[in-house]
Short mmCIF file of C-alpha atoms and ligand atoms in Angstrom, two decimals:
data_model
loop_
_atom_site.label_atom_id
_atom_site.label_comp_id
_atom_site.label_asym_id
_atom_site.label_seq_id
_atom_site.Cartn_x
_atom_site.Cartn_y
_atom_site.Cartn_z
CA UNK G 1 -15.68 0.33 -29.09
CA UNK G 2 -12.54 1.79 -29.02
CA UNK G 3 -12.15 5.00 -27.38
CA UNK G 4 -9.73 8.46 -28.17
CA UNK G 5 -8.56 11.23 -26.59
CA UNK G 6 -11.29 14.02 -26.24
CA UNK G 7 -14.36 11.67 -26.50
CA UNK G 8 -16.75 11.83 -23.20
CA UNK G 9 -16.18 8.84 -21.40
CA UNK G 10 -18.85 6.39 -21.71
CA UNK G 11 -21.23 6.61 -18.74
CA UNK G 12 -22.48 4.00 -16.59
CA UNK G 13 -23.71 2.50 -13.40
CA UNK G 14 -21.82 -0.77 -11.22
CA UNK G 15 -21.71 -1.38 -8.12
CA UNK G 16 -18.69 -1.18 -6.39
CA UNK G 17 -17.44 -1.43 -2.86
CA UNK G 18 -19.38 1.84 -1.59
CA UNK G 19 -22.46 1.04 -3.22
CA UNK G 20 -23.52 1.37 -7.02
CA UNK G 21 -21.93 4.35 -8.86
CA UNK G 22 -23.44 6.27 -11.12
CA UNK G 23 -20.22 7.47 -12.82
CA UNK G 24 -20.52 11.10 -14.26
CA UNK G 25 -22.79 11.72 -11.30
CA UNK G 26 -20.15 10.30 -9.40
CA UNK G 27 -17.12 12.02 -11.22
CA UNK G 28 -19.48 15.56 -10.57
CA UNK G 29 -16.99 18.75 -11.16
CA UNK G 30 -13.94 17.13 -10.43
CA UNK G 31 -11.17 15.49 -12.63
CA UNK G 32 -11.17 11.44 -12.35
CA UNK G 33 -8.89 8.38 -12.67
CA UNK G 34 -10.56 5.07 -13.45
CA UNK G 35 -8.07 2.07 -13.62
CA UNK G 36 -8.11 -0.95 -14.44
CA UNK G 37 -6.61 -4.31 -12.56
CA UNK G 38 -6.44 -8.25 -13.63
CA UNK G 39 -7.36 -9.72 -10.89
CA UNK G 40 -7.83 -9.67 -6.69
CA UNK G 41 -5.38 -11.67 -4.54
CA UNK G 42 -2.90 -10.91 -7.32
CA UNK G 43 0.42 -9.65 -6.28
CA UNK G 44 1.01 -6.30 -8.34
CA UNK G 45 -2.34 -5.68 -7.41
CA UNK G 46 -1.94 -5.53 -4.11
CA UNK G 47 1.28 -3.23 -4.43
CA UNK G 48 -0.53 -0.99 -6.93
CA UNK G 49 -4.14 -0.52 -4.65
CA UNK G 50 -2.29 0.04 -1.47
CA UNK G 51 0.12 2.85 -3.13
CA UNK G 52 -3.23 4.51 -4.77
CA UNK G 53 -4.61 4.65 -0.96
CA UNK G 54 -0.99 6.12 0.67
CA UNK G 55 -1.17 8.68 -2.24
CA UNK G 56 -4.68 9.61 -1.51
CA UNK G 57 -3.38 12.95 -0.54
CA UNK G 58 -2.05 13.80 -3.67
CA UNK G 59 -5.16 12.97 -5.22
CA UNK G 60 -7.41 15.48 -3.13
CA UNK G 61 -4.58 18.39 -4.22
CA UNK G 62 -4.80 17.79 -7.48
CA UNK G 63 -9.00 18.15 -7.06
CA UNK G 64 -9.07 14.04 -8.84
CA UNK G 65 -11.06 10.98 -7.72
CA UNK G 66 -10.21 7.62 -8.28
CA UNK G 67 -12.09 4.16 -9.15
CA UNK G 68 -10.48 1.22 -9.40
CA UNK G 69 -11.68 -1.92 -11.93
CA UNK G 70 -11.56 -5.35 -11.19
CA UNK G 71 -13.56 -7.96 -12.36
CA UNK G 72 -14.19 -9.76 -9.40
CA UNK G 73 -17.41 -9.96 -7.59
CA UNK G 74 -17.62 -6.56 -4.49
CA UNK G 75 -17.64 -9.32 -1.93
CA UNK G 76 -14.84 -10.72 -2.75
CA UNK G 77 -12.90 -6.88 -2.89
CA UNK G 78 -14.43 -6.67 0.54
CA UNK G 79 -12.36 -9.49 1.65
CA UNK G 80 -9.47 -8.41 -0.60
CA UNK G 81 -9.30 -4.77 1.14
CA UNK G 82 -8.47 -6.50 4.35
CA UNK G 83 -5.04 -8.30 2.86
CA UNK G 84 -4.28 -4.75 1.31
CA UNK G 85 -4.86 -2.86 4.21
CA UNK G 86 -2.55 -5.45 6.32
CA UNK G 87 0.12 -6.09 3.87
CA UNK G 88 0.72 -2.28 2.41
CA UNK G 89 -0.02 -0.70 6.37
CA UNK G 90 -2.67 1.55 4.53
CA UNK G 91 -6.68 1.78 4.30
CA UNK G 92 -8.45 1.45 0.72
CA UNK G 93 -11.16 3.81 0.86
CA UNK G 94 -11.49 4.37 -2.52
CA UNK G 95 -14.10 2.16 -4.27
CA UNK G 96 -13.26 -0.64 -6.36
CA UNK G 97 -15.99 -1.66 -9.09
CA UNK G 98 -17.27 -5.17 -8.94
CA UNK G 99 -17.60 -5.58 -12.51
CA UNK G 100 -17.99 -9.71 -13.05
CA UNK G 101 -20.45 -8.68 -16.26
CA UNK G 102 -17.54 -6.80 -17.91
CA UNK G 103 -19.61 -4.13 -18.13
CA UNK G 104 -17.35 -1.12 -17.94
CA UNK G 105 -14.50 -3.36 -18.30
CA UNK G 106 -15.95 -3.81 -22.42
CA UNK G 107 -17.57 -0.40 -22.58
CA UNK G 108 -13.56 0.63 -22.12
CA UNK G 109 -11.84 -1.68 -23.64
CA UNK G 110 -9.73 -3.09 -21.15
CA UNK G 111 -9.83 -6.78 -22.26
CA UNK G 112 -7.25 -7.55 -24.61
CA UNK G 113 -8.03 -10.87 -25.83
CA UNK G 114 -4.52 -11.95 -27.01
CA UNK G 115 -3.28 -11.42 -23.52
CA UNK G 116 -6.16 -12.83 -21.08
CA UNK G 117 -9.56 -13.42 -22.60
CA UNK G 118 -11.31 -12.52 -19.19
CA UNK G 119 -9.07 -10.38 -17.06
CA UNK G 120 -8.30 -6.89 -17.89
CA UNK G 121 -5.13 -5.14 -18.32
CA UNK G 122 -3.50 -2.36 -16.33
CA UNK G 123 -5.57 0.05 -18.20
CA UNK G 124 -5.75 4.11 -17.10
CA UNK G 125 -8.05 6.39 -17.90
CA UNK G 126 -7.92 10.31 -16.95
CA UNK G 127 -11.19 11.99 -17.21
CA UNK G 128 -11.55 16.34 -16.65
CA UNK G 129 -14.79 17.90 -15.38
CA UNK G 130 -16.28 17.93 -18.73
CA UNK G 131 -16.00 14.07 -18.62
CA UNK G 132 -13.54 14.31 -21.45
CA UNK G 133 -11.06 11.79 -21.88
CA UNK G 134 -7.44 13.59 -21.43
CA UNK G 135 -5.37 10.35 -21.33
CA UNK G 136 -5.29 7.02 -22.20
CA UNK G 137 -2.47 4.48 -20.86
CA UNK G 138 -2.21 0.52 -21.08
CA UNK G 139 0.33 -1.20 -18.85
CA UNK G 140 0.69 -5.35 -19.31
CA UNK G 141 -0.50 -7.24 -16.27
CA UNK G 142 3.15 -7.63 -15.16
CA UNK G 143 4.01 -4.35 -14.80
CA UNK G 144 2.95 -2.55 -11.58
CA UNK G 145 1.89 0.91 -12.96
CA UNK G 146 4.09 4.31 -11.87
CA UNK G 147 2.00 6.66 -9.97
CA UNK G 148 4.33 9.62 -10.50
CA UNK G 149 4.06 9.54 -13.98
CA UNK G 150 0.16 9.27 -13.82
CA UNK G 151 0.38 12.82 -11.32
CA UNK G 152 2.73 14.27 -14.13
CA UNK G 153 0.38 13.57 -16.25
CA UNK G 154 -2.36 15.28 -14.46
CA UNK G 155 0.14 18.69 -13.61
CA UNK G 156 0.78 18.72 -17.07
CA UNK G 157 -2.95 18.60 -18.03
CA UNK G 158 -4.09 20.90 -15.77
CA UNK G 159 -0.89 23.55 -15.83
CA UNK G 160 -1.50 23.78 -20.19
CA UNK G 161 -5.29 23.82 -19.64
CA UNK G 162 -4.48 27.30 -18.03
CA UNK G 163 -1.78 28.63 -20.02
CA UNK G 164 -0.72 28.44 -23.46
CA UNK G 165 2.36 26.47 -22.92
CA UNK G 166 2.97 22.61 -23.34
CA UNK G 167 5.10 20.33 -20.78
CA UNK G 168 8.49 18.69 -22.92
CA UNK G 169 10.37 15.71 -22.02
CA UNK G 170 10.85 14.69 -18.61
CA UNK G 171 9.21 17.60 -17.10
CA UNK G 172 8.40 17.89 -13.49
CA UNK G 173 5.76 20.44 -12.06
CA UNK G 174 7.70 23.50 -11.69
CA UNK G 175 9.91 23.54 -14.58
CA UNK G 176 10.08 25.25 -17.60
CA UNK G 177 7.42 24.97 -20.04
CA UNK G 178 7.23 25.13 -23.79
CA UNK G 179 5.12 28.09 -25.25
CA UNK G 180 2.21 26.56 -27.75
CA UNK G 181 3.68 27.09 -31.82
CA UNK G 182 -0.03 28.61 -31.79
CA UNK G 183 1.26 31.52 -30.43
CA UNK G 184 2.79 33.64 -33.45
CA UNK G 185 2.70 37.12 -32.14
CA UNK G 186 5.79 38.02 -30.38
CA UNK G 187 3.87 41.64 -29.04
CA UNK G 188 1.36 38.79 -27.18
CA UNK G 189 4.23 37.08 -25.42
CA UNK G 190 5.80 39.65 -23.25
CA UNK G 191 2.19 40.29 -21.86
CA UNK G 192 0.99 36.79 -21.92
CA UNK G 193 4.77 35.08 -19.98
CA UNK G 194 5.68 37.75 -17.74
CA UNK G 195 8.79 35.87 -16.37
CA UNK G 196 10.09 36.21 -20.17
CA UNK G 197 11.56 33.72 -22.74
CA UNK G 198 14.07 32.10 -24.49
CA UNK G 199 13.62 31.65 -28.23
CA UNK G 200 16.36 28.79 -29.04
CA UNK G 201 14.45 28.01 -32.56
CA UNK G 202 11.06 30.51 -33.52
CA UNK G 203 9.52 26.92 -32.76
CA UNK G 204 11.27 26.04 -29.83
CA UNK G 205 10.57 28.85 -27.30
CA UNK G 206 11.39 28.07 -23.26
CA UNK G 207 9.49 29.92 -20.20
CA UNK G 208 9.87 29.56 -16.74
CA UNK G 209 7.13 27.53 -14.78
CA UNK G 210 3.86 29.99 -15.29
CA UNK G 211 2.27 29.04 -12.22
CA UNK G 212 2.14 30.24 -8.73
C1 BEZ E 1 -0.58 -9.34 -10.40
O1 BEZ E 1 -1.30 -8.39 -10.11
O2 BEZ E 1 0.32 -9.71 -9.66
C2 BEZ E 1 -0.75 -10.04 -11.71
C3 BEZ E 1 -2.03 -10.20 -12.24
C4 BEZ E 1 -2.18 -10.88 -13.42
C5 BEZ E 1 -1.07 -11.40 -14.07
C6 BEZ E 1 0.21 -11.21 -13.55
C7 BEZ E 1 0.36 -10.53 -12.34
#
């Protein structure tokens, strides 16, 4: 099944290495990240779970949990956990799915047969409180995923959810925004972007950051 942008993501139950998950009962009103990894005892991995745990902070602020796919057997993450927390000086508390039936790893689409017919790729999946997909990214299983980009992501989501604006290229949290084309009536503006505007094309209209 392939899956889009705005569809609920598909529900399910696995077990995982703090017991079974239900997974919209798990997700519950917060925003989630579910990802995706080849393999356990695999180098990149390692890299990639133990800066998910440092950044676990960054996580909480931004209200999102995070599950981690692999589709190794839970005992076998158990053991992994150990290396991760002794090579990359952190502690994994986050669960990681045991998912040797493929189970969510098919429901999501995360094999790719032309590049491993049993391991998944660096798939990434944001989820909002509605269970709604927001994003969808696919990284090859040689490339250890940016976690910056995957919080920009999430600022950008969660700033435009609030305000009619959109995020352009390169943006970091706290820059200036686009205001939405939606938005013809130039009375509405004033009111609705207090800090003002800069119209550089009637399509191409800057505002400062709109947040706090
Ligand atoms: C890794 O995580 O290091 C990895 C996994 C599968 C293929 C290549 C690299």
């Amino acid at each position: 099944m392939s899956l889009h942008l705005g569809d609920i993501a598909p529900d399910f139950s696995q077990d995982s290495t703090v017991g079974p998950i239900e997974f919209h009962k798990w997700i519950g009103n917060h925003w989630a990240v579910l990802f995706s990894h080849p393999a356990d005892y695999t180098p990149v991995c390692t890299t990639e779970l133990g800066s998910v745990a440092r950044l676990m902070e960054e996580f909480k602020r931004r209200d999102v949990k995070v599950l981690a796919v692999s589709v190794d057997p839970v005992s076998t993450h158990k053991e992994w956990i150990k290396d991760i927390d002794d090579t990359q000086k952190t502690h994994v508390e986050f669960p990681i799915l045991g998912d040797q039936d493929r189970k969510v790893s098919t429901l999501y689409d995360m094999i790719h047969p032309r590049q491993s017919d049993t391991l998944t790729v660096r798939s990434v999946f944001i989820i909002d409180p509605k269970k709604v997909i927001r994003t969808i990214l696919t990284y090859p299983a040689s490339t250890g995923r940016d976690f910056g980009e995957i919080f920009r992501i999430i600022d950008s989501l969660q700033l435009t959810d609030r305000y009619s604006v959109a995020t352009p290229a390169n943006w970091r949290s706290g820059d200036d925004v686009v205001i939405s084309p939606a938005i013809k009536d130039k009375a509405a503006l004033g009111a609705k972007f207090p800090k003002g505007y800069k119209e550089i094309r009637p399509y191409l209209r800057m505002t400062p950051y709109p947040g706090p």
